[in-house]
Coordinates of C-alpha atoms in Angstrom, one line a residue:
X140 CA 28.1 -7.8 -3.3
X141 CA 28.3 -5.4 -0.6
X142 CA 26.1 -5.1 2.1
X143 CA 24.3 -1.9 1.6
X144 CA 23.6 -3.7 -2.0
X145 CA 22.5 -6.7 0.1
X146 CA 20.1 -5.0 2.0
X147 CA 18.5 -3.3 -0.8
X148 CA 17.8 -6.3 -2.9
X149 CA 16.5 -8.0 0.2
X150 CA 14.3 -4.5 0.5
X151 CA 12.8 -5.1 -2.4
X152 CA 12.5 -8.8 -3.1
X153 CA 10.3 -8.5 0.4
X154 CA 8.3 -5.8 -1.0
X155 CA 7.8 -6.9 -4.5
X156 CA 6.2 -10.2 -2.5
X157 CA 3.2 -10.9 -0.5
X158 CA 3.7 -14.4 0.7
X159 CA 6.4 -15.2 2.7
X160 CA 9.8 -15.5 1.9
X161 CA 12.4 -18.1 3.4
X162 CA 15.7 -17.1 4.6
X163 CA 16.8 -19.9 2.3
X164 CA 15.0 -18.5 -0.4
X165 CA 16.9 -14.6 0.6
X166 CA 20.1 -17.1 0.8
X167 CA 19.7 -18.0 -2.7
X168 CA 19.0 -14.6 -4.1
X169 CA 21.8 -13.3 -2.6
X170 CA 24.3 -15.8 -2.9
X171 CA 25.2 -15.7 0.7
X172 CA 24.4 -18.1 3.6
X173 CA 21.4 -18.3 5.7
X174 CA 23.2 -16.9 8.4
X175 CA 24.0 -13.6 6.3
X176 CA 20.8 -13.4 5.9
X177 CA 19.6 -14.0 9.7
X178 CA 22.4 -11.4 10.1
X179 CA 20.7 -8.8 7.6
X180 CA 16.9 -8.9 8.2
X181 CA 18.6 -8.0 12.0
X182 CA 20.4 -5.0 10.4
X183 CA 17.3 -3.9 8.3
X184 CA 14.8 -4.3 11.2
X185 CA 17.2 -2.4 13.4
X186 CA 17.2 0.6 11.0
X187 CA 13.5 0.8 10.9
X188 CA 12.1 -1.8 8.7
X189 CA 9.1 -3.4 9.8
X190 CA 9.8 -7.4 9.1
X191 CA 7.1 -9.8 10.2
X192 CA 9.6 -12.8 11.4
X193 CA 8.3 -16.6 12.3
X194 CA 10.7 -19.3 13.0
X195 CA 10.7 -21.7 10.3
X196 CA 8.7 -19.9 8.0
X197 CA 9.7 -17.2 6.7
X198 CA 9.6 -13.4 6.4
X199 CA 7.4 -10.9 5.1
X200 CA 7.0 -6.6 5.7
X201 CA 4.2 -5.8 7.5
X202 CA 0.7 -4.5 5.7
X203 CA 1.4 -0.8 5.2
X204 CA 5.1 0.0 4.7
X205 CA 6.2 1.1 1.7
X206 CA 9.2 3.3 0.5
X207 CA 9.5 5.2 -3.1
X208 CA 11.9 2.8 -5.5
X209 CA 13.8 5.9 -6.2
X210 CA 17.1 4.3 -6.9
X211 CA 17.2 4.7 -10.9
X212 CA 20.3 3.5 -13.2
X213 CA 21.4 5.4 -15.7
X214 CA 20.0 3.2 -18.0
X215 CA 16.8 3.1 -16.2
X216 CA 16.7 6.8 -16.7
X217 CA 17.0 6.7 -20.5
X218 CA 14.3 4.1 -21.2
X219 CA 12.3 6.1 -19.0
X220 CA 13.1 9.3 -20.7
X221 CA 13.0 8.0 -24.1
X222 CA 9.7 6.2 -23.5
X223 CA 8.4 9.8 -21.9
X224 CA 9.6 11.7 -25.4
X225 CA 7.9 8.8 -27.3
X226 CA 4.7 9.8 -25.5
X227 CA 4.7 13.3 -26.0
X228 CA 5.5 12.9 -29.5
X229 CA 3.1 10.0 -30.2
X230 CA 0.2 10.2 -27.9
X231 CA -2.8 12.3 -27.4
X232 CA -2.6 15.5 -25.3
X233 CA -3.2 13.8 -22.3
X234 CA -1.2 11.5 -22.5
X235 CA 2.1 13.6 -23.1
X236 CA 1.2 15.9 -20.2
X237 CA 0.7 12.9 -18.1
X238 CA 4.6 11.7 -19.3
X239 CA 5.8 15.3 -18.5
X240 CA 3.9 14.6 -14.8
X241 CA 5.7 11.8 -14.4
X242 CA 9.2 13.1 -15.6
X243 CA 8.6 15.9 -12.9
X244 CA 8.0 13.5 -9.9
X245 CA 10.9 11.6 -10.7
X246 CA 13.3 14.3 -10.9
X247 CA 12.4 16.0 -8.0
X248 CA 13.2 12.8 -5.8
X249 CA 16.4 11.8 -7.6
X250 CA 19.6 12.8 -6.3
X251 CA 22.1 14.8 -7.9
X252 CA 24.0 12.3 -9.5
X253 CA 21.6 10.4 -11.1
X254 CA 19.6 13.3 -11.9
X255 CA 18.5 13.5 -15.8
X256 CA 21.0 15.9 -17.1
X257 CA 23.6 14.8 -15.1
X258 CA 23.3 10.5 -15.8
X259 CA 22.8 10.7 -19.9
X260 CA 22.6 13.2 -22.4
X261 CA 19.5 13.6 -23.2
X262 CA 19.8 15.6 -26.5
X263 CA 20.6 12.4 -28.2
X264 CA 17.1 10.8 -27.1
X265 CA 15.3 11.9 -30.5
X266 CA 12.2 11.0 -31.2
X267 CA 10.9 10.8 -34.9
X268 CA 7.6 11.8 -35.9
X269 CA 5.8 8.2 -36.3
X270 CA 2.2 9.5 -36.2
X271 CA 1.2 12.7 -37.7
X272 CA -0.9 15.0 -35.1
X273 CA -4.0 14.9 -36.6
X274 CA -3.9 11.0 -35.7
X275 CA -2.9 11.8 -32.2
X276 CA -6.4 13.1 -31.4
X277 CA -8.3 10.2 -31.5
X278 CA -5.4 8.8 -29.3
X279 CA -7.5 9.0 -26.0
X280 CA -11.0 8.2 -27.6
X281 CA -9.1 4.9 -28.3
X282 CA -7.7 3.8 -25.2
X283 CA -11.1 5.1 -23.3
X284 CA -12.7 2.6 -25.4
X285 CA -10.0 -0.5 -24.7
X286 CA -10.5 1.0 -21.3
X287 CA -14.2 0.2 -21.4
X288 CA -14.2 -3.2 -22.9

């Protein structure tokens, strides 16, 4: 694994947690030693990163910092694209112009090359008609009432 890869996974295993996490623990994760890891939570503080350090406990970001996960696979892309068309086709009004919202914000943060059109085709991503409209409509008087329970 390179490093950059390194750093990312280290990125976001520290920001998917709120406890704190052992350089052991990063070790193990990233199938290096702990002293990659002393060496890396150097590199990553360095460049920015706020990292809440105590000897012999651990590591954790500090309360606040927070980047976009923009880095999409392709594959990530499709599920999310297919699961957007599968909204739009299925769902209520509301709920397929809050999928077209979504699709928006995340193609105007991805970069070129992993940008929809560019990462899959997306004229294969067909969606069947599963639901006929006129069931649609009652689409968000149901999930404001699972909402309410």
């Amino acid at each position: 694994m390179r490093k950059a890869e390194r750093l990312f996974k280290i990125l976001n295993l520290l920001r998917s947690r709120r406890t704190v996490v052992t350089a052991r623990q990063l070790a193990e994760y990233c199938s290096v030693s702990d002293r990659t890891i002393y060496r890396d939570i150097q590199a990553l503080s360095l460049s920015g990163v706020p990292i809440e350090s105590e000897a012999g406990v651990g590591y954790k970001l500090m309360p606040g910092y927070s980047i976009p996960p923009i880095m999409f696979t392709a594959q990530e892309l499709e599920a999310l694209l297919l699961g957007a068309r599968m909204v739009q086709r299925w769902g209520d009004s509301q709920l397929g112009a809050a999928g077209d919202s979504a699709l928006s914000k995340i193609r105007a943060i991805l970069p070129d090359k992993l940008h929809f059109d560019h990462a899959i085709k997306p004229e294969w991503l067909i969606v069947p008609d599963y639901m006929p409209n006129e069931a649609a409509q009652f689409g968000e008087q149901i999930r404001s009432a699972i909402k309410a329970r």
